[in-house]
Amino acid sequence: MDLSIIIVNYRAWSSLSVTLDCLKNILNEQFDFEVVVVDNCSQDGQLNRFSELYPHYKFIENTGNWGFADACNLGARSTSRNCFLFLNPDTLPNAAAIEALRAACPALVLHR
C-alpha cells in the first residue's frame, strides 16, 4: 500500500505512554507504509529522544506551532507516497482501520 501515516505532535511527548502506545501500535501492523511525525515546535527536548527510539520513522520539527493542517501539509510534502492517514499522537490505529483506508484509497484519487 502506498500509505504515509502522518502524526502531528504538539507537546504530547510528555504523555509518554500515550504517544509511545501510538507509535508502538503502528509498528505492530503488517502493512507497507511510512511514518512521518511532525512536531509543531514543542521545544521540550523530547523530539530527539523519540527519533532515537524509532529510527525507522521520519521526524520533522516544524518552525512553529502553526496548527494541525500546516503540520499535515508539511508531513505530506515530505513523502513520495500518495495516500495519507493523519493522526493525533493519542490515537491507536489498528489493522481494521488501516485496511479500510487501503480499500478506499484507490477510489479517493489522490494526486500530487
XYZ file of N, CA and C in Angstrom:
336
model
N 0.846 -1.191 0.000
C 0.000 0.000 0.000
C 0.878 1.237 0.000
N 0.495 2.191 -0.734
C 1.234 3.432 -0.895
C 0.785 4.428 0.171
N 1.051 4.130 1.449
C 0.490 4.887 2.574
C 1.561 5.559 3.407
N 1.303 6.809 3.747
C 2.091 7.523 4.752
C 1.175 7.821 5.929
N 1.615 7.427 7.109
C 0.911 7.778 8.338
C 1.611 8.998 8.899
N 0.896 10.095 8.993
C 1.469 11.360 9.437
C 0.861 11.709 10.791
N 1.737 11.794 11.787
C 1.314 12.090 13.152
C 1.761 13.502 13.489
N 0.834 14.298 13.976
C 1.145 15.677 14.360
C 1.226 15.738 15.880
N 2.336 16.257 16.361
C 2.564 16.355 17.799
C 2.765 17.815 18.201
N 2.174 18.180 19.310
C 2.496 19.444 19.966
C 2.456 19.206 21.466
N 3.625 19.132 22.046
C 3.805 18.932 23.487
C 3.112 17.681 24.028
N 2.923 16.684 23.176
C 2.339 15.422 23.644
C 3.422 14.443 24.041
N 4.696 14.799 23.827
C 5.789 13.907 24.214
C 5.744 13.632 25.709
N 5.285 14.603 26.485
C 5.265 14.412 27.936
C 4.260 13.335 28.348
N 3.265 13.098 27.505
C 2.333 11.990 27.741
C 2.946 10.741 27.116
N 4.100 10.367 27.662
C 4.902 9.323 27.032
C 4.120 8.052 26.753
N 3.317 7.609 27.695
C 2.627 6.339 27.475
C 1.663 6.442 26.298
N 0.967 7.560 26.148
C 0.009 7.722 25.058
C 0.737 7.773 23.722
N 1.757 8.603 23.615
C 2.493 8.743 22.364
C 3.233 7.464 22.014
N 3.855 6.845 22.998
C 4.542 5.580 22.752
C 3.571 4.496 22.317
N 2.388 4.462 22.906
C 1.384 3.480 22.505
C 1.009 3.668 21.040
N 0.853 4.899 20.613
C 0.513 5.184 19.219
C 1.614 4.670 18.294
N 2.857 5.022 18.588
C 3.974 4.620 17.728
C 4.179 3.111 17.744
N 4.052 2.491 18.907
C 4.204 1.033 19.002
C 3.089 0.318 18.259
N 1.874 0.835 18.380
C 0.739 0.200 17.720
C 0.921 0.201 16.205
N 1.419 1.280 15.668
C 1.677 1.355 14.231
C 2.755 0.356 13.845
N 3.788 0.270 14.663
C 4.905 -0.628 14.383
C 4.446 -2.078 14.297
N 3.409 -2.439 15.034
C 2.919 -3.815 15.049
C 2.090 -4.186 13.828
N 1.687 -3.213 13.031
C 0.856 -3.507 11.865
C 1.711 -4.079 10.738
N 1.114 -4.909 9.915
C 1.826 -5.617 8.860
C 1.498 -5.046 7.485
N 1.617 -3.752 7.329
C 1.361 -3.106 6.053
C 2.623 -2.389 5.589
N 2.669 -2.127 4.303
C 3.766 -1.340 3.757
C 3.379 0.129 3.887
N 4.031 0.826 4.784
C 3.714 2.227 4.995
C 4.950 2.941 5.528
N 4.855 4.223 5.522
C 5.898 5.082 6.067
C 5.255 5.910 7.170
N 6.012 6.194 8.214
C 5.505 7.025 9.309
C 6.316 8.315 9.351
N 5.600 9.435 9.352
C 6.206 10.752 9.469
C 5.598 11.416 10.699
N 6.446 11.837 11.622
C 5.982 12.534 12.820
C 6.420 13.991 12.696
N 5.457 14.894 12.710
C 5.745 16.325 12.625
C 5.515 16.924 14.005
N 6.564 17.491 14.562
C 6.462 18.150 15.861
C 6.277 19.644 15.624
N 5.197 20.204 16.155
C 4.897 21.625 15.974
C 5.668 22.486 16.968
N 6.983 22.322 16.950
C 7.884 23.168 17.734
C 7.570 23.101 19.233
N 7.474 21.874 19.769
C 7.161 21.689 21.187
C 8.223 22.282 22.100
N 9.463 22.296 21.664
C 10.589 22.842 22.427
C 10.671 22.266 23.836
N 10.455 20.944 23.942
C 10.540 20.307 25.249
C 11.677 19.293 25.327
N 12.501 19.237 24.285
C 13.668 18.367 24.284
C 13.380 16.896 24.053
N 12.156 16.532 23.725
C 11.790 15.124 23.575
C 11.865 14.610 22.142
N 11.908 15.490 21.160
C 11.918 15.063 19.762
C 13.104 14.153 19.459
N 14.287 14.527 19.919
C 15.478 13.695 19.673
C 15.352 12.334 20.335
N 14.792 12.302 21.519
C 14.619 11.023 22.228
C 13.729 10.077 21.435
N 12.620 10.597 20.934
C 11.705 9.755 20.169
C 12.312 9.343 18.832
N 13.059 10.226 18.205
C 13.684 9.865 16.931
C 14.739 8.784 17.132
N 15.364 8.737 18.301
C 16.309 7.659 18.611
C 15.586 6.353 18.912
N 14.420 6.425 19.560
C 13.639 5.224 19.860
C 13.053 4.595 18.593
N 12.735 5.416 17.614
C 12.104 4.953 16.376
C 12.888 5.470 15.159
N 14.079 4.934 14.924
C 14.918 5.443 13.835
C 14.353 5.159 12.438
N 13.429 4.236 12.310
C 12.840 3.906 11.017
C 11.654 4.823 10.681
N 11.273 5.706 11.595
C 10.252 6.718 11.328
C 10.962 8.019 10.979
N 10.277 8.856 10.236
C 10.829 10.157 9.871
C 10.267 11.208 10.833
N 11.156 11.989 11.437
C 10.746 13.041 12.370
C 11.110 14.398 11.791
N 10.149 15.319 11.820
C 10.344 16.666 11.298
C 9.955 17.655 12.384
N 10.789 18.647 12.593
C 10.419 19.713 13.529
C 9.933 20.907 12.735
N 8.697 21.309 12.983
C 8.134 22.472 12.320
C 8.776 23.732 12.898
N 8.704 24.830 12.179
C 9.321 26.083 12.620
C 8.513 26.791 13.685
N 7.288 26.351 13.902
C 6.428 26.951 14.914
C 5.182 26.102 15.075
N 4.327 26.487 16.001
C 3.057 25.784 16.178
C 2.031 26.458 15.276
N 2.081 26.074 14.012
C 1.227 26.713 13.004
C -0.084 25.965 12.799
N -0.373 24.993 13.663
C -1.644 24.289 13.606
C -1.549 22.914 12.967
N -2.618 22.151 13.149
C -2.680 20.772 12.687
C -2.575 20.692 11.160
N -3.344 21.519 10.460
C -3.356 21.459 8.996
C -1.991 21.776 8.409
N -1.319 22.779 8.940
C 0.016 23.133 8.461
C 0.977 21.958 8.648
N 0.922 21.328 9.816
C 1.804 20.186 10.085
C 1.459 19.013 9.176
N 0.180 18.792 8.918
C -0.225 17.732 7.992
C 0.351 17.987 6.605
N 0.258 19.222 6.140
C 0.798 19.566 4.822
C 2.312 19.401 4.785
N 2.996 19.790 5.842
C 4.444 19.623 5.914
C 4.807 18.142 5.841
N 4.086 17.317 6.598
C 4.336 15.882 6.566
C 4.059 15.286 5.190
N 2.971 15.696 4.572
C 2.611 15.176 3.249
C 3.644 15.569 2.198
N 4.181 16.776 2.311
C 5.212 17.215 1.354
C 6.522 16.455 1.519
N 6.725 15.838 2.666
C 7.993 15.171 2.934
C 7.995 13.709 2.478
N 6.932 13.269 1.866
C 6.835 11.876 1.436
C 6.518 11.798 -0.047
N 6.840 10.679 -0.640
C 6.509 10.475 -2.047
C 5.284 9.584 -2.200
N 4.699 9.190 -1.103
C 3.525 8.307 -1.153
C 2.279 9.114 -1.512
N 1.210 8.417 -1.883
C 0.024 9.093 -2.400
C -1.210 9.010 -1.521
N -1.179 8.193 -0.487
C -2.328 8.048 0.392
C -1.874 8.404 1.808
N -2.643 9.240 2.488
C -2.233 9.744 3.796
C -3.252 9.398 4.871
N -2.735 9.056 6.023
C -3.553 8.880 7.225
C -2.997 9.851 8.252
N -3.766 10.891 8.584
C -3.326 11.913 9.525
C -3.841 11.567 10.921
N -2.929 11.572 11.893
C -3.293 11.177 13.251
C -2.795 12.172 14.291
N -3.512 12.246 15.393
C -3.000 12.873 16.596
C -2.224 11.790 17.345
N -1.285 12.169 18.202
C -0.470 11.160 18.877
C -1.217 10.342 19.933
N -2.450 10.681 20.230
C -3.202 9.910 21.226
C -4.147 8.893 20.583
N -4.007 8.664 19.281
C -4.837 7.673 18.608
C -4.134 6.317 18.588
N -4.911 5.265 18.466
C -4.360 3.918 18.384
C -4.880 3.255 17.111
N -4.216 3.483 15.984
C -4.665 2.863 14.739
C -4.526 1.353 14.823
N -5.423 0.660 14.139
C -5.356 -0.799 14.149
C -5.473 -1.328 12.721
N -5.284 -2.620 12.579
C -5.276 -3.238 11.254
C -6.588 -3.013 10.517
N -7.717 -3.098 11.215
C -9.017 -2.923 10.557
C -9.163 -1.513 9.984
N -8.730 -0.505 10.737
C -8.827 0.871 10.255
C -7.904 1.096 9.065
N -6.701 0.575 9.142
C -5.753 0.752 8.039
C -6.229 -0.017 6.810
N -6.786 -1.193 7.003
C -7.316 -1.977 5.880
C -8.479 -1.252 5.209
N -9.348 -0.625 5.994
C -10.467 0.134 5.432
C -9.951 1.307 4.603
N -8.928 1.969 5.092
C -8.330 3.064 4.332
C -7.705 2.536 3.049
N -7.007 1.422 3.154
C -6.362 0.840 1.983
C -7.400 0.482 0.920
N -8.522 -0.061 1.343
C -9.576 -0.427 0.408
C -10.193 0.798 -0.262
N -10.294 1.896 0.478
C -10.912 3.106 -0.063
C -9.939 3.971 -0.839
N -8.667 3.828 -0.571
C -7.681 4.742 -1.134
C -7.699 4.817 -2.658
N -7.779 3.717 -3.399
C -7.800 3.858 -4.864
C -8.978 4.689 -5.354
N -10.084 4.641 -4.649
C -11.255 5.398 -5.050
C -11.143 6.878 -4.703
N -10.206 7.222 -3.835
C -10.077 8.615 -3.398
C -9.382 9.490 -4.439
N -8.668 8.905 -5.341
C -7.960 9.601 -6.408
C -7.156 10.768 -5.861
N -6.129 10.444 -5.118
C -5.253 11.454 -4.547
C -4.141 11.769 -5.540
N -3.948 13.027 -5.820
C -2.908 13.454 -6.753
C -2.026 14.486 -6.090
N -0.784 14.471 -6.488
C 0.169 15.481 -6.005
C 0.193 16.634 -6.959
